[in-house]
Amino acid sequence: MPEPPDAAPRLVTPCPLPGLTALTMARVALGRVGVSLPTRDHLRFTLDHARARDAVHIPLDTPAMLAALAATGLPVAELASQAATPRQFLLRPDLGRLLDEASLAHLRQRAGVPGPDLVLVVSAGLSAVAVERQAPPFLAAFLPLAAARGLTLGPLCLVAGGRVAVGDDVGEVLGARAVAVLIGERPGLSAPDSLGIYLTYDPKRGRTDAERNCISNVRPQGLSFDRAARTLDHLLGKALALGFSGVALKDDFDPALAEAAPEAPLP
């Protein structure tokens, strides 16, 4: 859909601080027409609101996502949460946090001893478009870092109707040391396609959000794929070495220091 045209400049009283728009994508310094928004900005608001609603309701293109995950060369597992329908997913977040019985049984058959160092879980969450656009390039940036650390990886798990905590079920069944959930974030009016990444050490059912680290706003207009991948690599290395994640694990990643002294593989 094309952007709405500009309103006639002679009707618009400009904001006295126009430089603010260079600092943020938020709706600031819009000016006014009488006591109202300029028509241009009102139309942009309704357009962005429609894009945010679409991001929530448009379903994930599962075949295309499975093909993109398979292209990484890792085995792929297709799973589902207990939220059987999109309506249940939106109204019953508790069901989206648990795998259904068929998925649990499938994973038990694939579990090995010892479990992997890391399992990567992908779910549409509240924005399928975010996962479709951002998950493949993020994985392309992150997987070489995991290989450099010598990490063992479990299957890439695509979970239909999954919330963040569904990664706890996946990681527990597979006996993983850590799980990272790649999930579409709640759309904003300026960002309907942001990917969130949640890292949990020693995943198991009952973990709280305070026990996770979040890397947010992963997209070309936000946090770059390379920066997000190196941040996850850094946090993962610390979590595996220290034995915990969450609020006690501070994100002190410094790109400049990382380039000067690349982090060593785990012992």
Backbone as JSON, one array per atom type, in Angstrom:
{
  "sequence": "MPEPPDAAPRLVTPCPLPGLTALTMARVALGRVGVSLPTRDHLRFTLDHARARDAVHIPLDTPAMLAALAATGLPVAELASQAATPRQFLLRPDLGRLLDEASLAHLRQRAGVPGPDLVLVVSAGLSAVAVERQAPPFLAAFLPLAAARGLTLGPLCLVAGGRVAVGDDVGEVLGARAVAVLIGERPGLSAPDSLGIYLTYDPKRGRTDAERNCISNVRPQGLSFDRAARTLDHLLGKALALGFSGVALKDDFDPALAEAAPEAPLP",
  "N": [[0.86, -1.19, 0.0], [0.63, 2.19, -0.93], [2.36, 5.04, 0.56], [0.53, 7.58, 2.36], [-0.33, 10.74, 0.82], [1.39, 13.91, 1.26], [-0.02, 16.5, 3.32], [-1.45, 19.68, 2.38], [1.03, 22.04, 2.63], [0.54, 24.68, 3.5], [-1.52, 24.56, 5.31], [-0.6, 23.36, 7.56], [0.66, 23.72, 10.8], [3.9, 23.8, 11.69], [5.92, 21.72, 13.88], [7.84, 23.2, 16.5], [10.21, 21.92, 17.06], [11.56, 20.32, 14.94], [13.77, 18.69, 14.58], [13.6, 16.49, 16.19], [12.51, 14.29, 14.9], [14.58, 13.05, 13.64], [15.72, 11.49, 15.51], [14.17, 9.41, 16.4], [11.73, 6.83, 15.63], [9.29, 7.2, 16.66], [6.08, 8.81, 16.98], [6.53, 11.91, 16.89], [6.86, 15.51, 16.92], [5.01, 16.23, 14.91], [3.56, 18.37, 14.04], [0.59, 20.4, 13.43], [-2.86, 20.78, 12.42], [-4.96, 23.19, 12.91], [-6.52, 22.08, 15.76], [-5.93, 19.48, 15.36], [-4.33, 16.43, 14.09], [-2.14, 16.61, 11.23], [-3.48, 15.61, 8.06], [-1.89, 13.81, 6.61], [-0.33, 12.53, 8.62], [-2.32, 11.39, 10.19], [-3.38, 9.5, 8.39], [-1.12, 7.91, 8.04], [-0.92, 6.84, 10.59], [-3.26, 5.23, 10.75], [-2.64, 3.43, 8.71], [-0.32, 2.15, 9.71], [-1.42, 1.02, 11.98], [-3.13, -0.84, 10.82], [-1.21, -2.5, 9.63], [0.01, -3.55, 11.93], [-2.11, -5.02, 13.05], [-2.48, -6.89, 11.0], [-0.07, -8.26, 11.22], [-0.43, -9.73, 13.55], [-2.57, -11.42, 12.92], [-2.14, -12.7, 10.44], [-1.34, -15.9, 9.29], [1.55, -18.03, 9.87], [3.65, -18.94, 7.17], [4.05, -22.02, 7.0], [5.18, -24.25, 5.42], [7.12, -22.82, 3.89], [8.69, -21.8, 5.94], [9.68, -24.11, 7.16], [11.23, -25.06, 5.05], [13.13, -23.03, 4.92], [14.4, -23.34, 7.39], [15.41, -25.93, 7.12], [17.34, -25.45, 5.24], [19.52, -24.64, 6.66], [20.95, -26.86, 7.25], [20.71, -28.26, 9.59], [18.9, -30.81, 11.45], [15.3, -30.74, 11.48], [12.47, -30.24, 13.52], [9.0, -30.42, 13.56], [6.63, -29.05, 15.56], [3.92, -28.59, 17.99], [2.05, -26.42, 20.1], [-0.2, -26.56, 22.98], [-2.18, -24.82, 22.33], [-4.56, -24.98, 20.15], [-5.81, -23.54, 18.14], [-5.75, -20.35, 16.37], [-7.35, -18.53, 17.8], [-7.4, -19.65, 20.38], [-4.7, -19.41, 20.93], [-4.42, -16.63, 21.22], [-6.21, -16.03, 23.32], [-5.67, -17.8, 25.38], [-2.93, -17.76, 26.78], [-1.6, -19.53, 28.49], [-1.87, -22.08, 27.38], [-0.29, -21.88, 25.13], [2.2, -22.05, 26.16], [2.9, -24.64, 26.58], [3.87, -27.8, 25.25], [1.99, -29.94, 23.01], [0.73, -33.32, 23.5], [1.47, -35.06, 21.4], [3.7, -33.8, 20.33], [5.46, -33.82, 22.5], [5.85, -36.59, 22.72], [7.08, -37.09, 20.27], [9.47, -35.65, 20.53], [10.65, -36.99, 22.67], [11.42, -39.35, 21.48], [13.52, -38.46, 20.0], [15.38, -37.63, 21.74], [18.66, -37.65, 23.14], [21.59, -38.97, 24.85], [24.58, -37.62, 25.94], [22.49, -34.64, 26.36], [22.05, -31.91, 23.97], [24.17, -28.95, 23.76], [22.76, -26.65, 23.11], [19.47, -25.78, 22.11], [17.61, -24.5, 19.46], [14.65, -22.79, 19.13], [11.86, -21.96, 17.16], [9.15, -19.8, 16.75], [6.05, -18.37, 15.64], [4.77, -16.59, 17.35], [3.52, -13.43, 18.14], [3.8, -12.24, 15.71], [3.96, -13.34, 12.7], [5.15, -12.47, 10.37], [7.48, -11.3, 11.25], [9.06, -13.47, 12.04], [9.28, -14.87, 9.62], [10.72, -13.03, 8.09], [13.0, -12.33, 9.62], [14.15, -14.5, 11.08], [15.58, -16.47, 9.4], [17.9, -14.96, 8.31], [19.06, -14.24, 10.75], [19.76, -16.73, 11.86], [21.64, -17.51, 9.97], [23.68, -15.79, 10.62], [24.25, -16.5, 13.25], [24.76, -19.32, 13.53], [27.41, -19.98, 12.54], [28.93, -18.87, 14.64], [28.18, -20.43, 16.83], [29.24, -22.85, 15.96], [31.94, -22.21, 16.0], [32.38, -22.08, 18.71], [32.23, -24.71, 19.31], [29.85, -25.89, 20.01], [27.29, -28.31, 20.62], [24.33, -28.88, 18.85], [20.81, -29.21, 19.14], [17.88, -30.44, 17.34], [16.46, -28.04, 15.06], [13.62, -26.5, 16.15], [10.38, -25.97, 15.14], [7.63, -24.48, 16.38], [4.21, -24.54, 16.34], [1.89, -22.1, 17.32], [3.25, -21.3, 19.64], [4.34, -19.87, 22.75], [6.86, -17.94, 24.54], [7.71, -19.52, 26.73], [7.37, -22.11, 25.85], [9.7, -23.11, 24.97], [10.92, -24.13, 27.21], [9.73, -26.62, 27.67], [10.63, -27.95, 25.35], [13.44, -27.87, 25.64], [13.75, -29.25, 28.07], [12.82, -31.87, 27.55], [14.65, -32.68, 25.6], [16.93, -32.58, 27.04], [18.63, -30.38, 27.01], [21.35, -28.06, 27.58], [20.87, -25.38, 27.32], [18.38, -23.17, 25.95], [17.28, -21.29, 23.16], [14.81, -19.15, 22.18], [13.34, -18.07, 19.28], [11.17, -15.63, 18.37], [8.22, -13.98, 17.16], [7.71, -10.62, 18.0], [5.33, -8.69, 19.95], [3.51, -6.61, 17.83], [4.39, -3.23, 17.11], [3.38, 0.18, 16.41], [5.26, 1.27, 14.78], [6.84, -0.81, 14.16], [6.15, -3.65, 12.96], [7.42, -6.05, 12.57], [9.36, -7.15, 14.33], [11.82, -9.28, 15.7], [12.18, -11.29, 18.58], [14.53, -12.71, 20.88], [14.96, -15.19, 23.2], [16.86, -16.35, 25.81], [17.44, -19.17, 27.81], [18.94, -20.75, 30.49], [19.48, -24.17, 31.41], [16.79, -25.24, 30.74], [13.51, -25.9, 31.83], [10.21, -27.02, 32.66], [8.28, -24.6, 34.32], [10.11, -22.58, 34.7], [10.71, -19.08, 35.19], [10.08, -15.79, 33.75], [12.03, -14.12, 34.71], [14.25, -15.64, 34.67], [15.31, -15.6, 32.21], [17.16, -14.24, 29.4], [16.67, -11.53, 27.25], [16.88, -10.59, 23.87], [16.04, -8.0, 21.94], [13.98, -6.52, 19.3], [15.09, -7.29, 16.8], [15.87, -6.73, 13.62], [16.26, -5.25, 10.34], [15.9, -2.45, 10.63], [16.33, -2.11, 13.28], [17.99, -3.78, 15.79], [20.85, -5.15, 14.4], [21.34, -8.2, 12.48], [23.89, -9.33, 12.73], [24.87, -8.09, 15.1], [22.94, -8.98, 16.93], [23.36, -11.73, 16.79], [25.98, -11.97, 17.76], [25.61, -10.98, 20.3], [23.88, -12.9, 21.44], [25.6, -15.1, 21.3], [27.6, -14.27, 23.06], [26.15, -14.0, 25.53], [25.27, -16.62, 25.79], [27.68, -18.02, 26.05], [28.51, -17.04, 28.55], [26.39, -17.92, 30.17], [26.59, -20.73, 30.0], [29.07, -21.1, 31.13], [28.81, -20.03, 33.72], [26.49, -21.09, 34.74], [23.88, -20.11, 34.94], [21.12, -18.02, 33.89], [19.27, -15.03, 32.98], [18.08, -12.37, 35.14], [20.33, -12.19, 36.73], [22.39, -12.44, 35.02], [24.22, -10.31, 33.4], [24.02, -8.25, 30.5], [26.79, -7.47, 29.15], [27.97, -7.16, 26.74], [30.37, -6.02, 24.47], [30.88, -4.81, 21.38], [33.27, -3.77, 20.28], [35.33, -4.71, 21.95], [34.93, -7.43, 21.59], [35.69, -7.79, 18.92], [38.36, -7.18, 19.09], [39.39, -9.17, 20.73], [38.46, -12.15, 20.12], [36.02, -14.37, 21.51], [36.85, -17.37, 23.27], [36.52, -20.93, 22.46], [34.22, -22.99, 24.36], [35.27, -24.83, 27.31]],
  "CA": [[0.0, 0.0, 0.0], [1.5, 3.39, -0.97], [2.29, 5.98, 1.67], [-0.42, 8.67, 2.1], [0.33, 11.96, 0.34], [1.55, 15.0, 2.21], [-1.08, 17.5, 3.35], [-1.04, 20.96, 1.83], [1.91, 22.66, 3.66], [0.06, 25.96, 4.02], [-2.48, 24.31, 6.38], [0.06, 22.69, 8.69], [1.53, 24.48, 11.69], [4.98, 22.84, 11.98], [6.44, 21.62, 15.25], [9.04, 24.04, 16.66], [11.39, 21.07, 17.28], [11.51, 19.3, 13.88], [14.92, 17.8, 14.64], [13.31, 15.28, 16.98], [12.18, 13.16, 14.04], [15.81, 12.36, 13.24], [16.21, 10.71, 16.64], [13.28, 8.32, 16.77], [10.64, 6.52, 14.72], [8.04, 7.48, 17.35], [5.31, 9.91, 16.38], [6.81, 13.17, 17.57], [7.12, 16.65, 16.05], [4.15, 16.05, 13.73], [2.87, 19.58, 13.63], [-0.86, 20.32, 13.65], [-3.77, 21.56, 11.58], [-5.92, 23.59, 13.93], [-6.24, 21.3, 16.97], [-5.88, 18.08, 14.93], [-3.16, 15.97, 13.36], [-2.19, 16.73, 9.78], [-4.1, 14.45, 7.4], [-0.83, 12.86, 6.26], [0.06, 11.73, 9.79], [-3.47, 10.58, 10.6], [-3.44, 8.36, 7.48], [0.0, 7.02, 8.35], [-1.26, 6.12, 11.82], [-4.22, 4.16, 10.45], [-1.93, 2.43, 7.92], [0.56, 1.38, 10.6], [-2.28, 0.21, 12.84], [-3.57, -1.98, 10.02], [-0.08, -3.4, 9.48], [0.2, -4.25, 13.2], [-3.18, -6.03, 13.16], [-2.17, -7.95, 10.05], [1.05, -9.06, 11.73], [-0.95, -10.65, 14.56], [-3.56, -12.37, 12.42], [-1.71, -13.47, 9.26], [-0.66, -17.12, 9.77], [2.9, -18.33, 9.39], [3.78, -19.82, 6.01], [4.81, -23.12, 7.61], [6.07, -24.94, 4.48], [8.26, -21.98, 3.54], [9.56, -21.68, 7.12], [10.38, -25.39, 7.31], [12.27, -25.11, 4.02], [14.21, -22.1, 5.3], [15.15, -23.94, 8.5], [16.15, -27.09, 6.59], [18.48, -24.95, 4.47], [20.67, -24.46, 7.56], [21.68, -28.13, 7.35], [20.36, -28.93, 10.85], [17.61, -31.49, 11.43], [14.18, -29.87, 11.86], [11.32, -30.9, 14.14], [7.78, -29.62, 13.5], [5.92, -29.31, 16.81], [2.76, -27.74, 18.24], [1.69, -26.2, 21.51], [-1.56, -26.98, 23.31], [-3.12, -23.86, 21.74], [-4.85, -25.67, 18.9], [-6.33, -22.61, 17.13], [-5.28, -18.97, 16.59], [-8.14, -17.89, 18.86], [-6.89, -20.15, 21.66], [-3.37, -18.84, 21.15], [-4.55, -15.25, 21.7], [-6.99, -15.92, 24.55], [-5.16, -18.71, 26.42], [-1.45, -17.81, 26.74], [-1.08, -20.68, 29.23], [-1.78, -23.23, 26.49], [0.82, -21.68, 24.21], [3.47, -22.28, 26.85], [3.08, -26.09, 26.77], [3.78, -28.64, 24.05], [0.94, -30.94, 23.06], [1.24, -34.66, 23.81], [2.14, -35.64, 20.23], [5.03, -33.19, 20.19], [6.3, -34.36, 23.58], [6.22, -37.97, 22.37], [8.03, -37.02, 19.15], [10.78, -35.2, 21.03], [11.25, -38.06, 23.52], [12.05, -40.32, 20.59], [14.73, -37.87, 19.41], [16.3, -37.23, 22.81], [19.85, -38.47, 23.27], [22.41, -38.77, 26.05], [24.07, -36.45, 26.66], [21.71, -33.71, 25.58], [22.85, -30.9, 23.27], [24.45, -27.7, 24.48], [21.77, -25.62, 22.79], [18.37, -26.02, 21.17], [17.0, -23.28, 18.92], [13.21, -22.96, 18.92], [11.28, -20.88, 16.36], [7.68, -19.75, 16.79], [5.54, -17.1, 15.09], [4.4, -15.67, 18.42], [2.51, -12.43, 17.78], [4.1, -11.65, 14.41], [4.53, -14.34, 11.78], [5.99, -11.8, 9.38], [8.79, -11.08, 11.87], [9.81, -14.73, 11.99], [9.58, -15.18, 8.23], [11.73, -12.11, 7.55], [14.23, -12.13, 10.4], [14.77, -15.7, 11.64], [16.62, -17.08, 8.55], [19.21, -14.25, 8.31], [19.69, -14.31, 12.08], [20.4, -18.05, 12.0], [22.83, -17.52, 9.12], [24.73, -15.07, 11.34], [24.57, -17.1, 14.55], [25.24, -20.7, 13.51], [28.89, -20.07, 12.5], [29.47, -18.55, 15.97], [27.98, -21.64, 17.64], [30.21, -23.85, 15.49], [33.27, -21.79, 16.46], [32.47, -22.43, 20.13], [32.2, -26.16, 19.44], [28.6, -26.29, 20.67], [26.42, -29.3, 19.99], [23.01, -28.31, 18.68], [19.7, -30.12, 18.93], [17.14, -30.11, 16.12], [15.73, -26.77, 15.01], [12.23, -26.85, 16.46], [9.36, -24.99, 14.75], [6.47, -24.77, 17.23], [2.99, -23.8, 16.0], [1.14, -21.6, 18.48], [4.1, -21.33, 20.82], [4.8, -18.7, 23.51], [8.28, -18.05, 24.88], [7.99, -20.6, 27.69], [7.31, -23.44, 25.25], [11.08, -23.58, 24.84], [11.28, -24.89, 28.41], [9.34, -28.0, 27.41], [11.51, -28.51, 24.33], [14.77, -28.07, 26.21], [13.72, -30.27, 29.13], [12.69, -33.22, 26.96], [15.88, -33.01, 24.88], [18.05, -32.54, 27.97], [19.55, -29.34, 26.55], [21.91, -27.17, 28.59], [20.26, -24.06, 27.15], [17.47, -23.04, 24.82], [17.05, -19.93, 22.67], [13.53, -19.1, 21.46], [13.21, -16.98, 18.31], [9.73, -15.47, 18.34], [7.72, -12.68, 16.71], [7.31, -9.77, 19.11], [4.07, -7.96, 19.84], [3.78, -5.52, 16.88], [4.21, -1.83, 17.47], [2.89, 0.97, 15.28], [6.37, 1.57, 13.89], [7.66, -2.01, 14.0], [5.32, -4.86, 13.0], [8.19, -7.23, 12.2], [10.53, -7.31, 15.2], [12.09, -10.61, 16.24], [12.75, -11.36, 19.91], [15.29, -13.93, 21.15], [14.95, -15.42, 24.66], [17.82, -17.38, 26.2], [17.21, -19.75, 29.14], [19.87, -21.82, 30.88], [18.85, -25.31, 32.06], [15.34, -25.07, 30.56], [12.59, -26.91, 32.36], [8.87, -26.47, 32.9], [8.19, -23.85, 35.57], [11.02, -21.44, 34.7], [10.05, -17.78, 35.13], [10.69, -14.85, 32.8], [13.22, -13.53, 35.33], [15.37, -16.55, 34.45], [15.65, -15.54, 30.78], [17.72, -13.02, 28.84], [15.97, -11.19, 26.01], [17.49, -9.72, 22.86], [14.8, -7.52, 21.33], [13.95, -5.62, 18.13], [16.03, -7.78, 15.79], [15.38, -6.44, 12.28], [17.21, -4.33, 9.69], [15.77, -1.08, 11.13], [16.57, -2.14, 14.71], [19.26, -4.44, 16.1], [21.26, -5.9, 13.2], [21.48, -9.64, 12.66], [25.25, -9.62, 13.22], [24.96, -7.68, 16.5], [22.09, -9.87, 17.72], [24.0, -13.05, 16.85], [27.14, -11.9, 18.65], [25.11, -10.81, 21.67], [23.43, -14.22, 21.93], [26.8, -15.92, 21.48], [28.26, -13.81, 24.3], [25.33, -14.38, 26.69], [25.26, -18.08, 25.89], [28.96, -18.43, 26.61], [28.52, -16.76, 29.98], [25.41, -18.77, 30.84], [27.12, -22.09, 30.1], [30.22, -21.1, 32.03], [28.42, -19.66, 35.09], [25.42, -21.97, 35.21], [22.59, -19.45, 35.13], [20.73, -16.96, 32.95], [18.23, -14.18, 33.55], [18.44, -11.06, 35.67], [21.66, -12.23, 37.33], [23.38, -12.51, 33.94], [24.17, -8.99, 32.78], [24.45, -8.12, 29.12], [27.92, -6.54, 29.07], [28.62, -7.39, 25.45], [30.96, -4.83, 23.85], [31.34, -5.24, 20.05], [34.66, -3.39, 20.03], [36.19, -5.66, 22.66], [34.78, -8.75, 20.99], [36.48, -7.85, 17.7], [39.78, -7.15, 19.45], [39.77, -10.46, 21.35], [37.34, -13.07, 19.95], [35.85, -15.26, 22.65], [37.38, -18.71, 23.04], [35.54, -22.01, 22.59], [33.99, -23.45, 25.73], [36.05, -26.0, 27.66]],
  "C": [[0.89, 1.23, 0.0], [1.32, 4.26, 0.26], [1.29, 7.07, 1.35], [0.32, 9.93, 1.67], [0.46, 13.0, 1.43], [0.33, 15.93, 2.16], [-0.55, 18.81, 2.75], [-0.23, 21.71, 2.88], [1.32, 23.93, 4.25], [-0.93, 25.77, 5.16], [-1.82, 23.82, 7.65], [0.9, 23.69, 9.47], [2.66, 23.56, 12.12], [5.35, 22.85, 13.45], [7.68, 22.5, 15.37], [10.32, 23.24, 16.88], [11.44, 19.98, 16.21], [12.67, 18.32, 13.93], [14.68, 16.53, 15.41], [13.05, 14.07, 16.09], [13.41, 12.4, 13.57], [16.31, 11.41, 14.32], [15.38, 9.48, 16.94], [12.25, 8.09, 15.68], [9.29, 6.78, 15.38], [7.36, 8.7, 16.72], [5.49, 11.18, 17.2], [7.01, 14.25, 16.52], [6.28, 16.58, 14.77], [3.58, 17.36, 13.21], [1.37, 19.41, 13.87], [-1.59, 21.13, 12.59], [-4.92, 21.96, 12.5], [-5.57, 22.88, 15.23], [-6.07, 19.82, 16.63], [-4.53, 17.75, 14.3], [-3.26, 16.37, 11.9], [-2.76, 15.45, 9.16], [-3.06, 13.39, 7.06], [-0.49, 11.95, 7.44], [-1.09, 10.89, 10.32], [-3.56, 9.33, 9.71], [-2.3, 7.39, 7.74], [-0.27, 6.21, 9.62], [-2.21, 4.96, 11.52], [-3.56, 3.06, 9.62], [-1.06, 1.55, 8.8], [-0.26, 0.51, 11.56], [-2.78, -1.02, 12.09], [-2.43, -2.98, 9.84], [0.17, -4.2, 10.78], [-0.87, -5.32, 13.39], [-2.92, -7.19, 12.21], [-1.08, -8.86, 10.59], [0.58, -10.08, 12.75], [-1.78, -11.76, 13.93], [-3.12, -13.17, 11.19], [-0.94, -14.7, 9.73], [0.73, -17.27, 9.16], [2.81, -19.23, 8.16], [4.68, -20.99, 6.43], [5.7, -23.86, 6.61], [7.31, -24.12, 4.12], [9.23, -21.87, 4.72], [10.34, -22.97, 7.34], [11.5, -25.51, 6.28], [13.44, -24.2, 4.37], [15.05, -22.68, 6.44], [15.98, -25.13, 8.01], [17.39, -26.65, 5.82], [19.71, -24.69, 5.34], [21.52, -25.73, 7.65], [21.42, -28.88, 8.64], [19.07, -29.71, 10.68], [16.52, -30.57, 11.97], [13.06, -30.71, 12.44], [10.13, -29.96, 14.08], [6.9, -30.01, 14.69], [4.72, -28.38, 16.93], [2.54, -27.59, 19.73], [0.27, -26.72, 21.75], [-2.61, -25.96, 22.86], [-3.43, -24.33, 20.32], [-5.32, -24.73, 17.79], [-5.74, -21.22, 17.38], [-6.05, -18.26, 17.7], [-7.67, -18.35, 20.24], [-5.52, -19.55, 21.96], [-3.46, -17.43, 21.73], [-5.22, -15.17, 23.07], [-6.47, -16.78, 25.68], [-3.63, -18.78, 26.33], [-0.89, -19.02, 27.46], [-0.94, -21.91, 28.33], [-0.61, -23.1, 25.51], [2.17, -21.93, 24.85], [3.8, -23.77, 27.0], [2.99, -26.81, 25.43], [2.6, -29.59, 24.16], [1.56, -32.34, 23.21], [1.97, -35.29, 22.63], [3.55, -35.08, 20.07], [5.97, -33.69, 21.28], [6.78, -35.77, 23.25], [7.26, -37.98, 21.25], [9.42, -36.62, 19.64], [11.45, -36.27, 21.89], [11.96, -39.09, 22.66], [13.37, -39.8, 20.03], [15.76, -37.49, 20.47], [17.48, -38.2, 22.88], [20.57, -38.17, 24.57], [23.87, -38.7, 25.63], [23.23, -35.56, 25.76], [22.6, -32.67, 24.91], [23.16, -29.7, 24.17], [23.32, -26.69, 24.3], [20.71, -26.17, 21.85], [17.79, -24.67, 20.76], [15.56, -23.58, 18.58], [12.68, -21.74, 18.17], [9.77, -20.95, 16.47], [7.22, -18.38, 16.31], [5.22, -16.1, 16.19], [3.3, -14.73, 17.97], [2.83, -11.72, 16.46], [4.77, -12.68, 13.52], [5.48, -13.68, 10.79], [7.38, -11.53, 9.95], [9.65, -12.33, 11.76], [10.2, -15.06, 10.55], [10.71, -14.3, 7.69], [13.06, -12.18, 8.3], [14.91, -13.42, 10.87], [15.84, -16.3, 10.71], [17.93, -16.29, 8.52], [19.87, -14.23, 9.68], [20.41, -15.64, 12.25], [21.67, -18.11, 11.14], [23.99, -16.8, 9.8], [25.17, -15.8, 12.59], [25.21, -18.48, 14.45], [26.76, -20.82, 13.35], [29.54, -19.75, 13.85], [29.33, -19.76, 16.9], [28.98, -22.73, 17.25], [31.61, -23.51, 15.99], [33.47, -22.1, 17.94], [32.5, -23.94, 20.35], [30.95, -26.66, 20.12], [27.92, -27.41, 19.9], [25.01, -28.73, 19.99], [21.97, -29.42, 18.52], [18.99, -29.77, 17.64], [16.56, -28.7, 16.21], [14.24, -27.09, 15.16], [11.3, -25.71, 16.07], [8.08, -25.36, 15.49], [5.29, -23.9, 16.81], [2.28, -23.36, 17.28], [1.95, -21.52, 19.76], [4.32, -19.95, 21.43], [6.26, -18.92, 23.9], [8.57, -19.28, 25.74], [7.88, -21.99, 27.08], [8.72, -24.0, 25.04], [11.54, -24.37, 26.05], [10.92, -26.37, 28.24], [10.3, -28.67, 26.43], [12.87, -28.84, 24.94], [14.8, -29.16, 27.26], [13.67, -31.67, 28.54], [13.99, -33.63, 26.28], [17.1, -33.0, 25.79], [19.08, -31.5, 27.6], [20.1, -28.54, 27.72], [21.3, -25.78, 28.52], [19.33, -24.1, 25.95], [17.37, -21.57, 24.46], [15.79, -19.95, 21.8], [13.5, -17.86, 20.58], [11.72, -16.8, 18.05], [9.33, -14.07, 17.88], [7.22, -11.86, 17.89], [5.94, -9.14, 18.87], [4.3, -6.75, 18.93], [3.56, -4.15, 17.49], [3.78, -1.06, 16.23], [4.02, 1.4, 14.34], [7.2, 0.34, 13.59], [6.78, -3.26, 14.08], [6.1, -6.15, 12.79], [9.46, -7.4, 13.02], [10.62, -8.74, 15.74], [12.68, -10.48, 17.64], [13.46, -12.7, 20.1], [15.41, -14.07, 22.67], [15.84, -16.6, 24.97], [17.51, -17.85, 27.62], [18.22, -20.85, 29.38], [19.1, -22.9, 31.63], [17.32, -25.23, 31.96], [14.56, -26.24, 31.14], [11.27, -26.24, 32.67], [8.83, -25.8, 34.27], [9.19, -22.7, 35.67], [10.21, -20.15, 34.61], [10.75, -16.88, 34.12], [11.94, -14.18, 33.38], [14.45, -14.4, 35.11], [15.79, -16.58, 32.98], [16.36, -14.22, 30.49], [17.06, -12.76, 27.49], [16.82, -10.26, 25.15], [16.33, -9.29, 21.96], [15.06, -6.67, 20.09], [14.99, -6.0, 17.09], [15.38, -7.63, 14.42], [16.3, -5.41, 11.64], [17.12, -2.91, 10.22], [16.03, -0.99, 12.63], [17.95, -2.69, 15.01], [19.65, -5.33, 14.92], [21.4, -7.39, 13.51], [22.85, -10.0, 13.24], [25.37, -9.27, 14.7], [24.14, -8.61, 17.39], [22.75, -11.24, 17.88], [25.18, -13.03, 17.81], [26.72, -11.68, 20.1], [24.63, -12.14, 22.24], [24.63, -15.12, 22.18], [27.5, -15.56, 22.79], [27.47, -14.25, 25.54], [25.32, -15.89, 26.88], [26.56, -18.59, 26.49], [29.03, -18.2, 28.11], [27.56, -17.68, 30.73], [25.95, -20.18, 31.03], [28.3, -22.17, 31.06], [29.81, -20.89, 33.49], [27.29, -20.53, 35.63], [24.12, -21.26, 35.53], [22.36, -18.44, 34.0], [19.69, -16.1, 33.65], [18.78, -12.89, 34.13], [19.83, -11.03, 36.3], [22.77, -12.23, 36.27], [23.31, -11.21, 33.14], [24.69, -9.02, 31.35], [25.54, -7.05, 29.05], [28.68, -6.71, 27.77], [29.1, -6.07, 24.86], [31.51, -5.25, 22.49], [32.81, -4.92, 19.8], [35.63, -4.36, 20.7], [36.11, -7.04, 22.04], [35.6, -8.89, 19.72], [37.97, -7.88, 18.02], [40.25, -8.48, 20.0], [38.59, -11.42, 21.25], [37.27, -14.07, 21.1], [36.25, -16.69, 22.3], [36.28, -19.75, 23.1], [35.38, -22.42, 24.05], [34.84, -24.66, 26.03], [35.19, -27.26, 27.59]]
}
